[in-house]
XYZ file of N, CA and C in Angstrom:
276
model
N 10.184 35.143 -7.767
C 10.426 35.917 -8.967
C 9.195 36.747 -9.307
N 9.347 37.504 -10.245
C 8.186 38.636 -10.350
C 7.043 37.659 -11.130
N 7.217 36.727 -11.930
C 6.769 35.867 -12.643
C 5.726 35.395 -11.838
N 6.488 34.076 -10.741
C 5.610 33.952 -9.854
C 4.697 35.231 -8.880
N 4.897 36.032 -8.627
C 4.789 36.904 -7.897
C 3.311 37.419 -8.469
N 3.243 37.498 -10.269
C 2.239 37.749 -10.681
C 1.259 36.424 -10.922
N 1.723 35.560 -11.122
C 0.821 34.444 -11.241
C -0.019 34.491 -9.545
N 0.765 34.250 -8.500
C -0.075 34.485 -7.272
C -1.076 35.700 -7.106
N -1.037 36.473 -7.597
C -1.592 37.654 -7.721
C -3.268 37.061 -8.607
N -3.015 36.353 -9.795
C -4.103 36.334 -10.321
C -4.957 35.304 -9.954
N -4.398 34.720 -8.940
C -5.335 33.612 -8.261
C -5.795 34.564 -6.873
N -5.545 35.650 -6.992
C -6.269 36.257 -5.712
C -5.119 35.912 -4.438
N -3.572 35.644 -4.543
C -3.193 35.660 -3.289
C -1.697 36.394 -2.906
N -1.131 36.518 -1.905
C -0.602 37.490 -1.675
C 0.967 36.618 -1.283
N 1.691 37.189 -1.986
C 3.615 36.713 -2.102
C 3.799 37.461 -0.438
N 4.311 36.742 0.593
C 4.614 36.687 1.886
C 6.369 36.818 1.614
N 6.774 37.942 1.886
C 8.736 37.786 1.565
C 9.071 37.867 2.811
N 8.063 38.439 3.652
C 8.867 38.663 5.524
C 8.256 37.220 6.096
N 9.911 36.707 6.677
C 9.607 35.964 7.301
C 8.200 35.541 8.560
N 8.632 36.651 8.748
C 7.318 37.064 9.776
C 6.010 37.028 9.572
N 5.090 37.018 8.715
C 4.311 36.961 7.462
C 4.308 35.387 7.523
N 5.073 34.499 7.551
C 5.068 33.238 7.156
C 3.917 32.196 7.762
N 3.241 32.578 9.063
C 2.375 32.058 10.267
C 1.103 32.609 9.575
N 0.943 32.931 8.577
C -0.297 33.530 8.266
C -0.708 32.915 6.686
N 0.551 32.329 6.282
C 0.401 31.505 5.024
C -0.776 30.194 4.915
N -1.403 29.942 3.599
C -1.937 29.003 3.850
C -1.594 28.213 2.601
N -0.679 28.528 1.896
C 0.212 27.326 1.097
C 1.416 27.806 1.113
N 2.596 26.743 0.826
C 3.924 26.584 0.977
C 4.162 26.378 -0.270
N 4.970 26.942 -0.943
C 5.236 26.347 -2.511
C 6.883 26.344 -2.284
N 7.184 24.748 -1.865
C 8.288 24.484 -1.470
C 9.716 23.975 -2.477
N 9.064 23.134 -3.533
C 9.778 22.711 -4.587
C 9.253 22.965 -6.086
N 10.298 22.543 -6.732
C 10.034 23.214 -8.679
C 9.909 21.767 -9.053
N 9.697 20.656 -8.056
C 10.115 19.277 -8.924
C 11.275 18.635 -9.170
N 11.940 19.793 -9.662
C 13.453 19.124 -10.187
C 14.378 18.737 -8.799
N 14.722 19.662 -8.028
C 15.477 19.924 -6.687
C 14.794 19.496 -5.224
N 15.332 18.913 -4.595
C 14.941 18.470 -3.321
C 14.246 19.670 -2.305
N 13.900 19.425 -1.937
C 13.211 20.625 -0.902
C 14.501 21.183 0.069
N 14.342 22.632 0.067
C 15.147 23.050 0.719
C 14.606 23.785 2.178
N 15.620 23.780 3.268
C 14.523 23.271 4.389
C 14.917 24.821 5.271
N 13.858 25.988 4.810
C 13.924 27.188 4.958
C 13.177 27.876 6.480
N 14.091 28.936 6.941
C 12.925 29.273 8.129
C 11.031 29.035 7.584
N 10.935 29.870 6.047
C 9.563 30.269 5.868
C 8.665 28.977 5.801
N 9.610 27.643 5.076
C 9.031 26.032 5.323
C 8.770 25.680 6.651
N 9.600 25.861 7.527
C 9.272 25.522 8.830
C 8.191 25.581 9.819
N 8.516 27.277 9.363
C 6.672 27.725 9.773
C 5.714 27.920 9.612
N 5.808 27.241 7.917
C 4.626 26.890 7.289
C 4.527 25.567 7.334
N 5.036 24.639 7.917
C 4.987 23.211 8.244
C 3.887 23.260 9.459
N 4.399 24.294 10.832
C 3.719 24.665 11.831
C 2.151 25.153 11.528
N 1.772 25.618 10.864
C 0.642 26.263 10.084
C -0.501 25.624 9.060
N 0.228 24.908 8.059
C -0.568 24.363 7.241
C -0.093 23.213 6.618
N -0.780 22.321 5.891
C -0.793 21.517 5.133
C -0.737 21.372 3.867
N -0.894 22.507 3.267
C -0.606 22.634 1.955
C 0.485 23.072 1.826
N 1.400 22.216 1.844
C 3.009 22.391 1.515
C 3.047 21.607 -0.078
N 3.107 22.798 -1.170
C 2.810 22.390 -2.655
C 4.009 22.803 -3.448
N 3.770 21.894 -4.656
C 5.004 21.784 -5.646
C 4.860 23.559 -6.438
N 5.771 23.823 -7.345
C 5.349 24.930 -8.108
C 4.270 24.707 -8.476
N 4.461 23.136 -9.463
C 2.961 23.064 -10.303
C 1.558 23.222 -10.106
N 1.453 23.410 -8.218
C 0.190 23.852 -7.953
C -0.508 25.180 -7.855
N 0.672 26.413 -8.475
C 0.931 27.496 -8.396
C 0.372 28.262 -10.034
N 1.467 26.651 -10.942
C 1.248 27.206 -12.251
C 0.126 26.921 -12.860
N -0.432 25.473 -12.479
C -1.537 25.050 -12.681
C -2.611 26.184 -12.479
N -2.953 26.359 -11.201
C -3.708 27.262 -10.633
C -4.214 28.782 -11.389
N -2.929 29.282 -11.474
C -2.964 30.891 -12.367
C -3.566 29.816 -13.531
N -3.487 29.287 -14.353
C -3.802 28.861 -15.837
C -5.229 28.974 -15.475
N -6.386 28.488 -14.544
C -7.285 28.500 -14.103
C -7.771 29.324 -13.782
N -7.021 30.421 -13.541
C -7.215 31.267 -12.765
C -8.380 31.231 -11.484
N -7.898 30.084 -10.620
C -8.365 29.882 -9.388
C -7.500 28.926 -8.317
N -7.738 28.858 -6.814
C -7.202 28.347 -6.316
C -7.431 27.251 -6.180
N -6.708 26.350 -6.951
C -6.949 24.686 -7.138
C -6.738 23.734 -6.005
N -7.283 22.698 -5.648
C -6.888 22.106 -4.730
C -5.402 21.100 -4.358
N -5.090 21.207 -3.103
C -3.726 21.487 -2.925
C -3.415 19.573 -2.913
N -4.438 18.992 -2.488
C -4.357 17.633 -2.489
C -3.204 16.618 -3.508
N -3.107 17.361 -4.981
C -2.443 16.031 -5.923
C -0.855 16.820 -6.106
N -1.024 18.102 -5.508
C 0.242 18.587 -5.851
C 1.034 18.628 -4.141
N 0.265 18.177 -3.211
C 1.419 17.813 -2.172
C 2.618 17.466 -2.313
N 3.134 17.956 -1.682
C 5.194 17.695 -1.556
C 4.963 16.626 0.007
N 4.902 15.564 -0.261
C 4.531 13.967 0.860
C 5.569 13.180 0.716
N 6.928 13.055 -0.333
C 7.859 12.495 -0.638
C 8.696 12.567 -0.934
N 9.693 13.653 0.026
C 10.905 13.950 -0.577
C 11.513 13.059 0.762
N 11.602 12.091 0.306
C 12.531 10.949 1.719
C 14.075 11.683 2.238
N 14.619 12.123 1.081
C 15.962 12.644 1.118
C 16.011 13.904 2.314
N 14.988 14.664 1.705
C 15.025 16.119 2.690
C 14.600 15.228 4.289
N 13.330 14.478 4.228
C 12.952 14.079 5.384
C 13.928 13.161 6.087
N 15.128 12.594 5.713
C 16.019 11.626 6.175
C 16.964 12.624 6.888
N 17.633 14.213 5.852
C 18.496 14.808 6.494
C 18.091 15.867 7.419
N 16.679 16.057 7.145
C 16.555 17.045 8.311
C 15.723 16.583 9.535
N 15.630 15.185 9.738
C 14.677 14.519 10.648
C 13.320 14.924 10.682
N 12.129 14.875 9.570
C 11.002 15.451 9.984
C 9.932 14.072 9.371
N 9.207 14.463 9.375
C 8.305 13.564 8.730
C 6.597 14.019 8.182
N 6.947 14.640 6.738
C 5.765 15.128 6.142
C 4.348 15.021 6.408
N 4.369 13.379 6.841
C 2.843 12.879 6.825
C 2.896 13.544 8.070
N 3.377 13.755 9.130
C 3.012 13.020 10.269
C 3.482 14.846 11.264
């Protein structure tokens, strides 16, 4: 959303919409909390890529700061459900 779109902006980073673009990411902002992770080309290959696969809140947090906060407490490490139906395994 443009919302987010500007909040990334004021932490200094750049909204990736082409898939293609996705291998160059260095956070994933995969879930809002409420909803299970949904298991997208751009997740995939940001699974391949990085480790900071983060909730919104590390997004909203962040802009409030206006800096890039560390990705550590807002990891997405437990969505068993997504990891049961799509066979993957977060930690690992």
């Amino acid at each position: 959303s443009a919302t987010h779109s500007s909040k990334i902006k004021a932490i200094g980073g750049i909204l990736l919409e082409d898939t293609e673009d996705a291998a160059s990411a260095t956070h994933v902002i995969c879930s809002d909390g409420k909803d299970p992770i949904k298991r997208t080309s751009k997740l995939m290959i940001g699974l391949c890529n990085t480790s900071n696969i983060v909730s919104l809140k590390w997004l909203l947090d962040s802009s409030k700061k206006r800096e890039v906060l560390a990705a550590r407490e807002y990891l997405v490490l437990n969505d068993q459900e997504a990891e049961e139906r799509y066979n993957f395994h977060m930690r690992t």
